[in-house]
PDB file of C-alpha atoms in Angstrom:
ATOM      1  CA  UNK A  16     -26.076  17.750 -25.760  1.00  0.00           C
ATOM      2  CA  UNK A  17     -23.567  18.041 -28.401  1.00  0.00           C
ATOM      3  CA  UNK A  18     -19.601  18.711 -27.133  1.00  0.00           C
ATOM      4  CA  UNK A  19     -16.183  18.324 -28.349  1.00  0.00           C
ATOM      5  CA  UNK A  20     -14.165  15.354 -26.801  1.00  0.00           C
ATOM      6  CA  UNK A  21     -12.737  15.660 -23.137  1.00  0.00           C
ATOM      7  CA  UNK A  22     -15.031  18.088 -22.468  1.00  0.00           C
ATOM      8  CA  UNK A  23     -16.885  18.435 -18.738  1.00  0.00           C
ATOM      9  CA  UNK A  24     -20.269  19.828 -18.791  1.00  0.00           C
ATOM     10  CA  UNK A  25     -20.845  21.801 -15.399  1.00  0.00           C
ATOM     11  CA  UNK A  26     -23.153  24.640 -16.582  1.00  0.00           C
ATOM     12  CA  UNK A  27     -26.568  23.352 -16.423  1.00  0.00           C
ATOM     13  CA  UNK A  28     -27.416  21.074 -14.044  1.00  0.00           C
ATOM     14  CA  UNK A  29     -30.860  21.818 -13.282  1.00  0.00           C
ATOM     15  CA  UNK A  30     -32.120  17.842 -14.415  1.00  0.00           C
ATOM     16  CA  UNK A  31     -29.403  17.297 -11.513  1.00  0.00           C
ATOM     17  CA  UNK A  32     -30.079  15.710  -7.937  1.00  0.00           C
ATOM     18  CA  UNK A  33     -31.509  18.011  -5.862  1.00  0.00           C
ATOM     19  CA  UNK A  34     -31.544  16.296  -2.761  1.00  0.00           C
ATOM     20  CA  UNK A  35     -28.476  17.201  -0.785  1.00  0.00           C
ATOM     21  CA  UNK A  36     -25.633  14.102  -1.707  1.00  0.00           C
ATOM     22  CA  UNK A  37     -23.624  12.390   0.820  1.00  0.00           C
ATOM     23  CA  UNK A  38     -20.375  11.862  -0.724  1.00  0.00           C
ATOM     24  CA  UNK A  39     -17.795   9.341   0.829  1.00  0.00           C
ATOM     25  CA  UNK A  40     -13.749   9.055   0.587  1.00  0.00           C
ATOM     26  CA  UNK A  41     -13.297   5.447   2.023  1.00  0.00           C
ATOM     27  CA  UNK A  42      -9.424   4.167   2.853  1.00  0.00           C
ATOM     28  CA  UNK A  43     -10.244   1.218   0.310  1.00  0.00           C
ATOM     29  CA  UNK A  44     -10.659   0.064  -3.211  1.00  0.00           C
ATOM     30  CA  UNK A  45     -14.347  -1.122  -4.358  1.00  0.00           C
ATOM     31  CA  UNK A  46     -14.723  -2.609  -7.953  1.00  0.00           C
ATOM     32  CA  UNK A  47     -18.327  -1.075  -8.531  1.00  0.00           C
ATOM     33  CA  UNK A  48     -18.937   1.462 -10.404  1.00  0.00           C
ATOM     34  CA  UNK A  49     -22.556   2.543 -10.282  1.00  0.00           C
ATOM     35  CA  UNK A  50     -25.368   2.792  -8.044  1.00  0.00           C
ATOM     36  CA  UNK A  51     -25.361   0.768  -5.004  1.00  0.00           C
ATOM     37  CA  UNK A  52     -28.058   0.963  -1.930  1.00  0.00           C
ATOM     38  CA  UNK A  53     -25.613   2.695   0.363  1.00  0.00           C
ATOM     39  CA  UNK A  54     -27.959   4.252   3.145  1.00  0.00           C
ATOM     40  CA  UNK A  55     -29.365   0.509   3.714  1.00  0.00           C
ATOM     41  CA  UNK A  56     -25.553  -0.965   4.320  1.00  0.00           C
ATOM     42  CA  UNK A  57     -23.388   1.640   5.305  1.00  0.00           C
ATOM     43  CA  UNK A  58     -24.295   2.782   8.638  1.00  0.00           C
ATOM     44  CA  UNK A  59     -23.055   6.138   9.864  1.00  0.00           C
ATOM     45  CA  UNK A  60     -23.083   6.971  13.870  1.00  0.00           C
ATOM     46  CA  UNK A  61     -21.883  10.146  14.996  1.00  0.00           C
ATOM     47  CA  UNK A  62     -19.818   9.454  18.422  1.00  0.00           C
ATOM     48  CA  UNK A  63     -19.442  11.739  21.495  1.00  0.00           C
ATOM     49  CA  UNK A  64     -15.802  12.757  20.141  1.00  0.00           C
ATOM     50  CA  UNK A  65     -14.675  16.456  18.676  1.00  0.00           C
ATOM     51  CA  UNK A  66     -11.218  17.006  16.833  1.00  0.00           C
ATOM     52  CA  UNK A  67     -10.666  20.199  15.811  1.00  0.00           C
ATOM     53  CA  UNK A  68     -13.974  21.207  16.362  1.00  0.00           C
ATOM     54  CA  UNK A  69     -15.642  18.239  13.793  1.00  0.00           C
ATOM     55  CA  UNK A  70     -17.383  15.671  15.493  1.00  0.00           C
ATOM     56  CA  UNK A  71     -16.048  11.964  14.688  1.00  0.00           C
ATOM     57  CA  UNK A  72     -18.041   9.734  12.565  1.00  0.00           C
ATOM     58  CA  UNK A  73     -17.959   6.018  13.503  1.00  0.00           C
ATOM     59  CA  UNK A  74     -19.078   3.468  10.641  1.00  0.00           C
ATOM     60  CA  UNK A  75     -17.821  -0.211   9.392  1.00  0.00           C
ATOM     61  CA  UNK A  76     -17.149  -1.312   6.303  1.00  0.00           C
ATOM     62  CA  UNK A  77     -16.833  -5.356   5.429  1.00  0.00           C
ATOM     63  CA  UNK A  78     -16.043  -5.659   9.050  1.00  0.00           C
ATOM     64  CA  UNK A  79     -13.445  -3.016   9.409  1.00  0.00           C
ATOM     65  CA  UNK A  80     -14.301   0.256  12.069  1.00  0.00           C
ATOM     66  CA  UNK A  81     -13.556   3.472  10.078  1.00  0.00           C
ATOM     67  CA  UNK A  82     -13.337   6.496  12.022  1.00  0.00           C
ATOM     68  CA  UNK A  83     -14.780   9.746   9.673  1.00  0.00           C
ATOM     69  CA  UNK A  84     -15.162  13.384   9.866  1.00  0.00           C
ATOM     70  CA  UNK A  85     -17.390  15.551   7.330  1.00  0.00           C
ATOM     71  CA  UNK A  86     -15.895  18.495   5.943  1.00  0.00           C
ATOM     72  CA  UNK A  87     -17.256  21.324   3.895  1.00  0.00           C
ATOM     73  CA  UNK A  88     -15.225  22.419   0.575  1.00  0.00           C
ATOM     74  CA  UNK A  89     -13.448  25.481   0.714  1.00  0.00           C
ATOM     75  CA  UNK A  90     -16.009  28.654  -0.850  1.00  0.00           C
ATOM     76  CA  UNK A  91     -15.769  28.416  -4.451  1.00  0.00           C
ATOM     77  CA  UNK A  92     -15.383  24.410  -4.901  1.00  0.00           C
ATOM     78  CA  UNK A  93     -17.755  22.008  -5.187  1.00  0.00           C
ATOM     79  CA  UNK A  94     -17.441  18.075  -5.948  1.00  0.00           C
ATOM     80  CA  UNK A  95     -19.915  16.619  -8.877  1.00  0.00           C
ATOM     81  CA  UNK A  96     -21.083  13.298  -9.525  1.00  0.00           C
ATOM     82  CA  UNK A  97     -19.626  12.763 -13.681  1.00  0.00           C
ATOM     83  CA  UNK A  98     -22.074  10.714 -15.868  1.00  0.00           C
ATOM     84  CA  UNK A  99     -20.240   9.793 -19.669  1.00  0.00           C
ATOM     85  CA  UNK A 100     -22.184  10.336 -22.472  1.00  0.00           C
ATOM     86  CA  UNK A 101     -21.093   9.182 -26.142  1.00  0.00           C
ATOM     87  CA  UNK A 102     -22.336  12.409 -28.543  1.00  0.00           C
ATOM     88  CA  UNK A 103     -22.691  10.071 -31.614  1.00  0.00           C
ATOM     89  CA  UNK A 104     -24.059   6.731 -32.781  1.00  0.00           C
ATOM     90  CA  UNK A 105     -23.852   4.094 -30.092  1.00  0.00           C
ATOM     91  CA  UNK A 106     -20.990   3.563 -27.398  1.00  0.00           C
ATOM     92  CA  UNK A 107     -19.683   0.949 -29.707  1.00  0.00           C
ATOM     93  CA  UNK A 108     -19.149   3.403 -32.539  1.00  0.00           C
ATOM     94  CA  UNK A 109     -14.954   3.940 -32.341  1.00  0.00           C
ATOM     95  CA  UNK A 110     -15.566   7.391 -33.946  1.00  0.00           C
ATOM     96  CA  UNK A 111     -18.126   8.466 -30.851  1.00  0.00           C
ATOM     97  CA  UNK A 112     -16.837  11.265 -29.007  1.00  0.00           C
ATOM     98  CA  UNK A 113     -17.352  11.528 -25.134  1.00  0.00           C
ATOM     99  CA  UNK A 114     -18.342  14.005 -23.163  1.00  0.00           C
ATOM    100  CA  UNK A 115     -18.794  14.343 -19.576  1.00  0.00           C
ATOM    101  CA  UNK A 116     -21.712  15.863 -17.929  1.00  0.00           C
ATOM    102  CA  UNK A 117     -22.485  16.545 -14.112  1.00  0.00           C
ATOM    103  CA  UNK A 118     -25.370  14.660 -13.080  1.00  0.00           C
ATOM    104  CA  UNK A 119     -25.020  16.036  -9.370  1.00  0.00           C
ATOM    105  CA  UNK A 120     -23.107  18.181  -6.881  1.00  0.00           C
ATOM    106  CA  UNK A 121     -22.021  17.760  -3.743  1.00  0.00           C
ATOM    107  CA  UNK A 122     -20.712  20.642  -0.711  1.00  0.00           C
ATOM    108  CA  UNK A 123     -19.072  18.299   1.321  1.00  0.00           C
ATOM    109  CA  UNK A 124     -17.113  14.973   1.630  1.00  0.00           C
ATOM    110  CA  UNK A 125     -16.801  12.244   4.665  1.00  0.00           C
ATOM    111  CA  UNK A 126     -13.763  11.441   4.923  1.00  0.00           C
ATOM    112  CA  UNK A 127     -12.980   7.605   6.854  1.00  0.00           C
ATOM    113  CA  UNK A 128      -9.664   6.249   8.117  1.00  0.00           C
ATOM    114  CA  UNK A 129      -9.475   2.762   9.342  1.00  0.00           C
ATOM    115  CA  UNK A 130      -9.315   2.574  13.037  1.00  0.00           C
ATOM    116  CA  UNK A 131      -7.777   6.245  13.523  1.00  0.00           C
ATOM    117  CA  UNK A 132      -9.557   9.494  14.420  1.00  0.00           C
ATOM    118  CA  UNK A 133      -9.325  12.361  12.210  1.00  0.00           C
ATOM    119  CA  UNK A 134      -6.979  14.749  12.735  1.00  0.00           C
ATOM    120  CA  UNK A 135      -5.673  17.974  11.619  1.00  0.00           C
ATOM    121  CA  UNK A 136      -3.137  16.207  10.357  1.00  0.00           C
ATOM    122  CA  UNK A 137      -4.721  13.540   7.682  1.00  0.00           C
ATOM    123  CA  UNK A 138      -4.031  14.591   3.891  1.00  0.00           C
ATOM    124  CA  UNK A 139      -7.507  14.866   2.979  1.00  0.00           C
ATOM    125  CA  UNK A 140      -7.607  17.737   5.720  1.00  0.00           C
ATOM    126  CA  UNK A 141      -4.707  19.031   4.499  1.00  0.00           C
ATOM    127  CA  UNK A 142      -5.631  19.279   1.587  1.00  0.00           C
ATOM    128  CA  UNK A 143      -9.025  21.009   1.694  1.00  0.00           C
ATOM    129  CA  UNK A 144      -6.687  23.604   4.098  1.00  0.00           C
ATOM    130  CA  UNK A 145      -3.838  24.102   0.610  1.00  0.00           C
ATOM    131  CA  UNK A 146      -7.325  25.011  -1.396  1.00  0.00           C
ATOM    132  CA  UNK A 147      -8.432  27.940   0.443  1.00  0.00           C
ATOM    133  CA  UNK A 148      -4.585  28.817   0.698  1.00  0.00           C
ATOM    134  CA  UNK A 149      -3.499  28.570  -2.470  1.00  0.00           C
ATOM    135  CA  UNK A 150      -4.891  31.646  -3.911  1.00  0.00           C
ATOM    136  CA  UNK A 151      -3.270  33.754  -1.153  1.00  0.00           C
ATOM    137  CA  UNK A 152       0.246  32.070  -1.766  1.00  0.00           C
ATOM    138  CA  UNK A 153      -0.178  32.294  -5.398  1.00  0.00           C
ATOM    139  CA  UNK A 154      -1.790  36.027  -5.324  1.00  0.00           C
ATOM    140  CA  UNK A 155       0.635  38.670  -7.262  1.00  0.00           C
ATOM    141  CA  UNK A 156       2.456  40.749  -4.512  1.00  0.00           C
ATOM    142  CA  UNK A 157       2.421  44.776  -5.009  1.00  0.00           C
ATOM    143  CA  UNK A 158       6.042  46.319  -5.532  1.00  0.00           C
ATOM    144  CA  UNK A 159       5.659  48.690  -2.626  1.00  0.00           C
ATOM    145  CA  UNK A 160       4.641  45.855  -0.015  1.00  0.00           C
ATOM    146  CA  UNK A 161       8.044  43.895  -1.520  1.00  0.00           C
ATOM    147  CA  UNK A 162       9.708  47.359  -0.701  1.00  0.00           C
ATOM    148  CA  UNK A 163       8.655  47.394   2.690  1.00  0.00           C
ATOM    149  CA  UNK A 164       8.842  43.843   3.250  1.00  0.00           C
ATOM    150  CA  UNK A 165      12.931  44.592   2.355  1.00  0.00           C
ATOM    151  CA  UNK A 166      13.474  47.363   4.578  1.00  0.00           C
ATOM    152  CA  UNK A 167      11.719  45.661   7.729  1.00  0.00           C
ATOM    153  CA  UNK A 168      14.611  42.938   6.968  1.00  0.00           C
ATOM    154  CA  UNK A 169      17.438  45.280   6.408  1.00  0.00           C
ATOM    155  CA  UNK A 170      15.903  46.661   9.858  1.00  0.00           C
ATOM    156  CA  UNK A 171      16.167  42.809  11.677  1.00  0.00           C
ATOM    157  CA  UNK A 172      12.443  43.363  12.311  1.00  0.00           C
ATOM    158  CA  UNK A 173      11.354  39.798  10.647  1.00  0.00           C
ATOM    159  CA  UNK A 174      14.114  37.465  11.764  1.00  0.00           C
TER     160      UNK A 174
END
C-alpha cells in the first residue's frame, strides 16, 4: 500500500481481525507496546452489581482490584487497532514515509478504575455521552425555530 505521510488507512480492512476484539482503558501506564497474552493474565469476572444499567466488571491488575464497565461506542464510531507501516526502503531509511493502517476494529471499550465502581459520572462515560451529543449541539438551527424560540422568551414561557 502506497500513501502520503500522516495518512490513516481505514478503508479496507478485510485482512483485519475478525474475531470480535476486547479492547481495555486501564487507570495505569504499561511500557509494552505489542502483543501480550492478555486472556491468560488478565482475568475478567462480571460481579452481581448494575450502575446505570451496566453490570460491573471486577479484575486485578499487578495486585491492584479495578472495578470496569463495558460500553458500546456511540452509532457511527468505532475504535481500530493502528499498525505503522514505512512505504519505502527499510524503517531505517530517514526519507521513508509512514503510513498508518487499521489492522482491526473494535465496538466497544472496558473501561477500569482502581477500587471505584463506575459511574455515570467517570470521564470516559462522559465522554462517550458528549459523542452522541455533539452533533445535536453543533447541528445548524433553522431561523424560524430561533424566531419562536425568541417569542416564547419575550412571553416568560422558558425562564
Amino acid at each position: 500500500m502506497t500513501a502520503d505521510p500522516g495518512v490513516i488507512a481505514f478503508g479496507n480492512t478485510a485482512d483485519a481481525t475478525k474475531e470480535p476484539l476486547c479492547a481495555h482503558l486501564l487507570p495505569c501506564a504499561i511500557k509494552h507496546n505489542g502483543q501480550a497474552l492478555v486472556s491468560q493474565y488478565f482475568q475478567v469476572d462480571q460481579t452481581d452489581i448494575e450502575i446505570d444499567g451496566a453490570p460491573v466488571l471486577s479484575a486485578s491488575f499487578r495486585g491492584r482490584d479495578l472495578k470496569g464497565a463495558s460500553l458500546p461506542f456511540p452509532e457511527g464510531y468505532k475504535g481500530c487497532i493502528l499498525r505503522r507501516q514505512v512505504s519505502a526502503g527499510n524503517k531505517y531509511d530517514e526519507k521513508a514515509q509512514d503510513a498508518w493502517v487499521a489492522d482491526s476494529e473494535f465496538t466497544s471499550l472496558t473501561y477500569w478504575n482502581h477500587d471505584t465502581v463506575p459511574t455515570s459520572a467517570d470521564p470516559f462515560r462522559r465522554a462517550m455521552e458528549y459523542a452522541e451529543l455533539a452533533p445535536k449541539v453543533h447541528a445548524p438551527v433553522a431561523l424560524d425555530a430561533m424566531e419562536a424560540m425568541k417569542a416564547r422568551l419575550a412571553q416568560g414561557v422558558l425562564q
